[in-house]
PDB file of C-alpha atoms in Angstrom:
ATOM      1  CA  MET A 239      18.633 -68.478  44.654  1.00 43.00           C
ATOM      2  CA  ALA A 240      21.305 -70.772  43.260  1.00 43.00           C
ATOM      3  CA  THR A 241      22.869 -73.354  45.508  1.00 43.00           C
ATOM      4  CA  PRO A 242      26.593 -74.077  45.463  1.00 44.00           C
ATOM      5  CA  LEU A 243      27.901 -76.808  43.212  1.00 43.00           C
ATOM      6  CA  PRO A 244      30.679 -79.130  44.302  1.00 42.00           C
ATOM      7  CA  GLN A 245      33.653 -79.079  41.964  1.00 42.00           C
ATOM      8  CA  LYS A 246      34.313 -82.429  40.257  1.00 42.00           C
ATOM      9  CA  GLY A 247      37.165 -82.699  37.765  1.00 44.00           C
ATOM     10  CA  PRO A 248      36.674 -80.774  34.520  1.00 47.00           C
ATOM     11  CA  GLY A 249      32.948 -80.965  35.187  1.00 51.00           C
ATOM     12  CA  LEU A 250      30.439 -78.657  33.645  1.00 51.00           C
ATOM     13  CA  ALA A 251      32.847 -75.949  32.493  1.00 49.00           C
ATOM     14  CA  GLY A 252      34.505 -78.281  30.042  1.00 50.00           C
ATOM     15  CA  MET A 253      31.184 -79.617  28.778  1.00 49.00           C
ATOM     16  CA  LEU A 254      29.466 -76.334  27.849  1.00 50.00           C
ATOM     17  CA  SER A 255      29.187 -75.781  24.111  1.00 47.00           C
ATOM     18  CA  GLN A 256      29.501 -72.339  22.623  1.00 44.00           C
ATOM     19  CA  GLN A 257      25.742 -72.090  22.117  1.00 43.00           C
ATOM     20  CA  GLN A 258      25.164 -72.937  25.757  1.00 45.00           C
ATOM     21  CA  GLN A 259      27.897 -70.561  26.923  1.00 47.00           C
ATOM     22  CA  SER A 260      25.894 -67.733  25.405  1.00 45.00           C
ATOM     23  CA  HIS A 261      23.330 -68.413  28.152  1.00 45.00           C
ATOM     24  CA  LEU A 262      25.859 -67.970  30.944  1.00 45.00           C
ATOM     25  CA  PRO A 263      25.219 -65.371  33.627  1.00 44.00           C
ATOM     26  CA  PRO A 264      26.303 -61.764  32.861  1.00 43.00           C
ATOM     27  CA  GLY A 265      30.028 -61.180  32.799  1.00 42.00           C
ATOM     28  CA  LEU A 266      30.818 -64.659  31.486  1.00 40.00           C
ATOM     29  CA  GLY A 267      31.331 -64.460  27.781  1.00 41.00           C
ATOM     30  CA  PRO A 268      31.395 -67.343  25.358  1.00 40.00           C
ATOM     31  CA  GLY A 269      34.745 -68.976  24.803  1.00 39.00           C
ATOM     32  CA  GLN A 270      35.855 -68.481  28.408  1.00 38.00           C
ATOM     33  CA  PRO A 271      35.217 -71.877  30.016  1.00 41.00           C
ATOM     34  CA  ALA A 272      38.841 -72.210  31.096  1.00 41.00           C
ATOM     35  CA  MET A 273      38.886 -68.727  32.623  1.00 44.00           C
ATOM     36  CA  LEU A 274      35.706 -68.977  34.674  1.00 44.00           C
ATOM     37  CA  PRO A 275      36.070 -67.590  38.171  1.00 48.00           C
ATOM     38  CA  GLN A 276      35.980 -70.123  40.993  1.00 46.00           C
ATOM     39  CA  GLY A 277      32.394 -69.246  41.984  1.00 51.00           C
ATOM     40  CA  ALA A 278      31.008 -69.042  38.439  1.00 52.00           C
ATOM     41  CA  LEU A 279      29.825 -72.645  38.319  1.00 52.00           C
ATOM     42  CA  ARG A 280      28.398 -72.278  41.778  1.00 57.00           C
ATOM     43  CA  GLU A 281      26.021 -69.581  40.536  1.00 68.00           C
ATOM     44  CA  ILE A 282      24.416 -71.688  37.805  1.00 78.00           C
ATOM     45  CA  SER A 283      20.806 -72.443  38.655  1.00 83.00           C
ATOM     46  CA  PRO A 284      19.026 -75.770  38.172  1.00 84.00           C
ATOM     47  CA  VAL A 285      16.809 -74.093  35.569  1.00 86.00           C
ATOM     48  CA  PHE A 286      19.874 -73.186  33.522  1.00 89.00           C
ATOM     49  CA  LEU A 287      21.186 -76.736  33.840  1.00 89.00           C
ATOM     50  CA  CYS A 288      17.821 -78.084  32.671  1.00 90.00           C
ATOM     51  CA  ARG A 289      17.937 -75.787  29.638  1.00 93.00           C
ATOM     52  CA  ILE A 290      21.413 -77.076  28.799  1.00 93.00           C
ATOM     53  CA  GLY A 291      20.093 -80.612  29.300  1.00 93.00           C
ATOM     54  CA  GLN A 292      17.224 -79.941  26.913  1.00 94.00           C
ATOM     55  CA  GLU A 293      19.646 -78.657  24.273  1.00 95.00           C
ATOM     56  CA  THR A 294      21.842 -81.703  24.868  1.00 95.00           C
ATOM     57  CA  VAL A 295      18.886 -84.026  24.296  1.00 95.00           C
ATOM     58  CA  GLN A 296      18.145 -82.167  21.056  1.00 96.00           C
ATOM     59  CA  ASP A 297      21.791 -82.637  20.006  1.00 95.00           C
ATOM     60  CA  ILE A 298      21.541 -86.354  20.833  1.00 95.00           C
ATOM     61  CA  VAL A 299      18.433 -86.697  18.669  1.00 95.00           C
ATOM     62  CA  THR A 300      20.088 -84.813  15.811  1.00 94.00           C
ATOM     63  CA  ARG A 301      23.231 -86.955  15.984  1.00 94.00           C
ATOM     64  CA  THR A 302      21.130 -90.122  16.087  1.00 94.00           C
ATOM     65  CA  MET A 303      19.182 -89.028  13.013  1.00 93.00           C
ATOM     66  CA  GLU A 304      22.467 -88.327  11.204  1.00 91.00           C
ATOM     67  CA  ILE A 305      23.713 -91.815  12.123  1.00 91.00           C
ATOM     68  CA  PHE A 306      20.554 -93.340  10.678  1.00 91.00           C
ATOM     69  CA  GLN A 307      20.932 -91.269   7.502  1.00 90.00           C
ATOM     70  CA  ILE A 308      24.521 -92.464   7.077  1.00 86.00           C
ATOM     71  CA  THR A 309      23.531 -96.103   7.594  1.00 86.00           C
ATOM     72  CA  ARG A 310      20.567 -95.732   5.241  1.00 86.00           C
ATOM     73  CA  ALA A 311      22.824 -94.295   2.527  1.00 81.00           C
ATOM     74  CA  THR A 312      25.325 -97.124   2.940  1.00 77.00           C
ATOM     75  CA  GLN A 313      24.862 -99.778   0.282  1.00 73.00           C
ATOM     76  CA  LEU A 314      25.166-103.358   1.455  1.00 69.00           C
ATOM     77  CA  PRO A 315      27.807-105.426  -0.331  1.00 67.00           C
ATOM     78  CA  ASN A 316      25.965-107.211  -3.107  1.00 68.00           C
ATOM     79  CA  GLY A 317      28.831-108.242  -5.328  1.00 64.00           C
ATOM     80  CA  VAL A 318      29.283-104.789  -6.847  1.00 65.00           C
ATOM     81  CA  THR A 319      32.616-103.241  -5.959  1.00 65.00           C
ATOM     82  CA  GLN A 320      32.362 -99.767  -4.550  1.00 68.00           C
ATOM     83  CA  SER A 321      35.196 -97.408  -3.873  1.00 74.00           C
ATOM     84  CA  GLN A 322      37.043 -98.284  -0.677  1.00 77.00           C
ATOM     85  CA  ALA A 323      37.492 -94.550  -0.040  1.00 80.00           C
ATOM     86  CA  VAL A 324      33.702 -94.050   0.055  1.00 80.00           C
ATOM     87  CA  TYR A 325      33.328 -96.801   2.648  1.00 80.00           C
ATOM     88  CA  GLN A 326      36.208 -95.436   4.710  1.00 84.00           C
ATOM     89  CA  ASP A 327      34.723 -91.938   4.583  1.00 86.00           C
ATOM     90  CA  ARG A 328      31.314 -93.137   5.734  1.00 85.00           C
ATOM     91  CA  PHE A 329      32.877 -95.333   8.394  1.00 86.00           C
ATOM     92  CA  GLY A 330      34.903 -92.368   9.667  1.00 90.00           C
ATOM     93  CA  LYS A 331      31.802 -90.168   9.797  1.00 90.00           C
ATOM     94  CA  LEU A 332      29.897 -92.896  11.604  1.00 90.00           C
ATOM     95  CA  GLN A 333      32.688 -93.364  14.147  1.00 93.00           C
ATOM     96  CA  GLU A 334      32.857 -89.588  14.765  1.00 94.00           C
ATOM     97  CA  HIS A 335      29.088 -89.371  15.267  1.00 92.00           C
ATOM     98  CA  LEU A 336      29.163 -92.302  17.687  1.00 93.00           C
ATOM     99  CA  ARG A 337      32.024 -90.704  19.633  1.00 95.00           C
ATOM    100  CA  GLN A 338      30.131 -87.404  19.813  1.00 94.00           C
ATOM    101  CA  LEU A 339      27.003 -89.270  20.880  1.00 94.00           C
ATOM    102  CA  ALA A 340      28.879 -90.934  23.737  1.00 94.00           C
ATOM    103  CA  LEU A 341      30.189 -87.524  24.849  1.00 95.00           C
ATOM    104  CA  LEU A 342      26.697 -86.037  24.734  1.00 95.00           C
ATOM    105  CA  PHE A 343      25.327 -88.862  26.871  1.00 94.00           C
ATOM    106  CA  ARG A 344      28.127 -88.328  29.410  1.00 95.00           C
ATOM    107  CA  LYS A 345      27.335 -84.613  29.440  1.00 94.00           C
ATOM    108  CA  LEU A 346      23.642 -85.363  29.955  1.00 93.00           C
ATOM    109  CA  ARG A 347      24.464 -87.704  32.856  1.00 93.00           C
ATOM    110  CA  LEU A 348      26.651 -85.022  34.444  1.00 93.00           C
ATOM    111  CA  LEU A 349      23.895 -82.420  34.070  1.00 92.00           C
ATOM    112  CA  TYR A 350      21.344 -84.813  35.547  1.00 90.00           C
ATOM    113  CA  GLU A 351      23.536 -85.577  38.543  1.00 90.00           C
ATOM    114  CA  ARG A 352      24.185 -81.887  39.178  1.00 89.00           C
ATOM    115  CA  CYS A 353      20.463 -81.081  38.979  1.00 87.00           C
ATOM    116  CA  VAL A 354      19.669 -83.888  41.397  1.00 85.00           C
ATOM    117  CA  GLU A 355      22.348 -82.621  43.792  1.00 85.00           C
ATOM    118  CA  MET A 356      21.031 -79.071  43.610  1.00 84.00           C
ATOM    119  CA  THR A 357      17.373 -79.958  44.013  1.00 81.00           C
ATOM    120  CA  SER A 358      17.602 -82.882  46.409  1.00 75.00           C
ATOM    121  CA  ASP A 359      16.330 -80.759  49.279  1.00 74.00           C
ATOM    122  CA  LEU A 360      13.327 -79.466  47.322  1.00 68.00           C
ATOM    123  CA  GLN A 361      11.333 -82.658  46.987  1.00 61.00           C
ATOM    124  CA  GLU A 362      11.307 -86.150  48.304  1.00 61.00           C
ATOM    125  CA  GLU A 363      11.864 -88.926  45.816  1.00 56.00           C
ATOM    126  CA  PRO A 364       9.428 -91.797  45.476  1.00 56.00           C
ATOM    127  CA  SER A 365      10.616 -94.988  47.126  1.00 60.00           C
ATOM    128  CA  GLU A 366       9.912 -96.950  43.946  1.00 63.00           C
ATOM    129  CA  LEU A 367       8.585 -96.109  40.521  1.00 59.00           C
ATOM    130  CA  VAL A 368       5.550 -98.102  39.488  1.00 58.00           C
ATOM    131  CA  PRO A 369       3.206 -97.582  36.586  1.00 59.00           C
ATOM    132  CA  TYR A 370       0.037 -95.742  37.416  1.00 59.00           C
ATOM    133  CA  VAL A 371      -2.774 -98.124  38.180  1.00 60.00           C
ATOM    134  CA  ARG A 372      -6.184 -96.650  38.577  1.00 63.00           C
ATOM    135  CA  GLU A 373      -6.895 -96.736  42.248  1.00 65.00           C
ATOM    136  CA  GLU A 374     -10.254 -96.688  43.834  1.00 63.00           C
ATOM    137  CA  MET A 375     -10.945 -93.097  44.557  1.00 61.00           C
ATOM    138  CA  ALA A 376     -12.639 -92.107  47.723  1.00 64.00           C
ATOM    139  CA  PRO A 377     -16.270 -91.371  46.960  1.00 67.00           C
ATOM    140  CA  VAL A 378     -16.949 -87.685  46.691  1.00 62.00           C
ATOM    141  CA  ARG A 379     -19.647 -86.502  48.969  1.00 67.00           C
ATOM    142  CA  VAL A 380     -22.335 -84.849  46.914  1.00 64.00           C
ATOM    143  CA  GLU A 381     -24.897 -82.693  48.536  1.00 71.00           C
ATOM    144  CA  PRO A 382     -28.441 -83.437  47.529  1.00 74.00           C
ATOM    145  CA  CYS A 383     -29.758 -81.033  44.925  1.00 78.00           C
ATOM    146  CA  SER A 384     -33.187 -80.113  43.783  1.00 84.00           C
ATOM    147  CA  PRO A 385     -35.093 -82.499  41.496  1.00 85.00           C
ATOM    148  CA  ALA A 386     -35.082 -79.838  38.764  1.00 87.00           C
ATOM    149  CA  VAL A 387     -31.275 -79.748  38.693  1.00 86.00           C
ATOM    150  CA  SER A 388     -31.080 -83.557  38.640  1.00 85.00           C
ATOM    151  CA  GLN A 389     -33.606 -83.675  35.790  1.00 90.00           C
ATOM    152  CA  GLU A 390     -31.677 -81.041  33.810  1.00 91.00           C
ATOM    153  CA  ARG A 391     -28.437 -82.984  34.312  1.00 87.00           C
ATOM    154  CA  LEU A 392     -30.064 -86.168  33.003  1.00 90.00           C
ATOM    155  CA  GLU A 393     -31.408 -84.295  29.967  1.00 94.00           C
ATOM    156  CA  VAL A 394     -27.984 -82.829  29.186  1.00 93.00           C
ATOM    157  CA  LEU A 395     -26.370 -86.267  29.519  1.00 92.00           C
ATOM    158  CA  GLU A 396     -28.961 -87.768  27.171  1.00 94.00           C
ATOM    159  CA  LYS A 397     -28.401 -84.991  24.588  1.00 94.00           C
ATOM    160  CA  MET A 398     -24.666 -85.571  24.831  1.00 93.00           C
ATOM    161  CA  ARG A 399     -25.112 -89.308  24.240  1.00 92.00           C
ATOM    162  CA  GLN A 400     -27.287 -88.593  21.188  1.00 94.00           C
ATOM    163  CA  LYS A 401     -24.744 -86.116  19.754  1.00 93.00           C
ATOM    164  CA  ASN A 402     -21.919 -88.590  20.341  1.00 93.00           C
ATOM    165  CA  GLN A 403     -23.893 -91.293  18.537  1.00 92.00           C
ATOM    166  CA  GLU A 404     -24.572 -88.936  15.603  1.00 94.00           C
ATOM    167  CA  MET A 405     -20.876 -88.049  15.418  1.00 93.00           C
ATOM    168  CA  LYS A 406     -19.921 -91.723  15.450  1.00 93.00           C
ATOM    169  CA  ILE A 407     -22.301 -92.414  12.559  1.00 94.00           C
ATOM    170  CA  LEU A 408     -20.858 -89.453  10.587  1.00 94.00           C
ATOM    171  CA  MET A 409     -17.295 -90.643  11.203  1.00 94.00           C
ATOM    172  CA  ASP A 410     -18.200 -94.133   9.989  1.00 92.00           C
ATOM    173  CA  GLN A 411     -19.792 -92.674   6.859  1.00 94.00           C
ATOM    174  CA  MET A 412     -16.719 -90.496   6.191  1.00 93.00           C
ATOM    175  CA  ARG A 413     -14.398 -93.482   6.693  1.00 92.00           C
ATOM    176  CA  ASN A 414     -16.426 -95.549   4.222  1.00 92.00           C
ATOM    177  CA  LEU A 415     -16.438 -92.674   1.731  1.00 93.00           C
ATOM    178  CA  LEU A 416     -12.661 -92.325   1.987  1.00 91.00           C
ATOM    179  CA  TRP A 417     -12.244 -96.064   1.468  1.00 91.00           C
ATOM    180  CA  ASP A 418     -14.381 -95.869  -1.667  1.00 90.00           C
ATOM    181  CA  VAL A 419     -12.450 -92.867  -3.022  1.00 90.00           C
ATOM    182  CA  ASN A 420      -9.101 -94.553  -2.335  1.00 87.00           C
ATOM    183  CA  ALA A 421     -10.351 -97.752  -4.000  1.00 88.00           C
ATOM    184  CA  MET A 422     -11.427 -95.831  -7.113  1.00 89.00           C
ATOM    185  CA  LEU A 423      -8.119 -93.973  -7.275  1.00 87.00           C
ATOM    186  CA  THR A 424      -6.254 -97.241  -6.984  1.00 85.00           C
ATOM    187  CA  LEU A 425      -8.303 -98.776  -9.818  1.00 87.00           C
ATOM    188  CA  ARG A 426      -7.602 -95.730 -12.047  1.00 82.00           C
ATOM    189  CA  LYS A 427      -3.872 -96.305 -11.936  1.00 75.00           C
TER     190      LYS A 427
END
């Protein structure tokens, strides 16, 4: 039940990685993005695009973590001369990661736009996005019940309050015990 996709420039075919091409519909092997039939991209479902988007987000996170690792490993100039080649190598790696990151974000934007195009008729979009604020809920009409049921409900609520209070006391005792143990271990060192 895939809807047709409009063709825009190199579009999605040029952006699919080999891992994502392995998820293509039957008959489309990996390594064939340039030889895709005209209707191949039109048969890709929004679910498939979302899966590619999820993998793209994972790639973005991985690249970002690698960038942070490179910057963490870089020693700030503190008067000690380091090899210029080491700095150039790290700078080159950092530039490559940033370039790849920019490409991944463009790919994610393209995937998002295609998904929105394909699913625009499925749901209406909210006019504005606002944080959820607890609204007054309409009172629920409760039918009167027997006094025995009301009494049992009150008893269960009271037992629950007592158990919650006991659990709170136990948690406080455990917290204090852990503080004492940590204090003793600190003093031992």
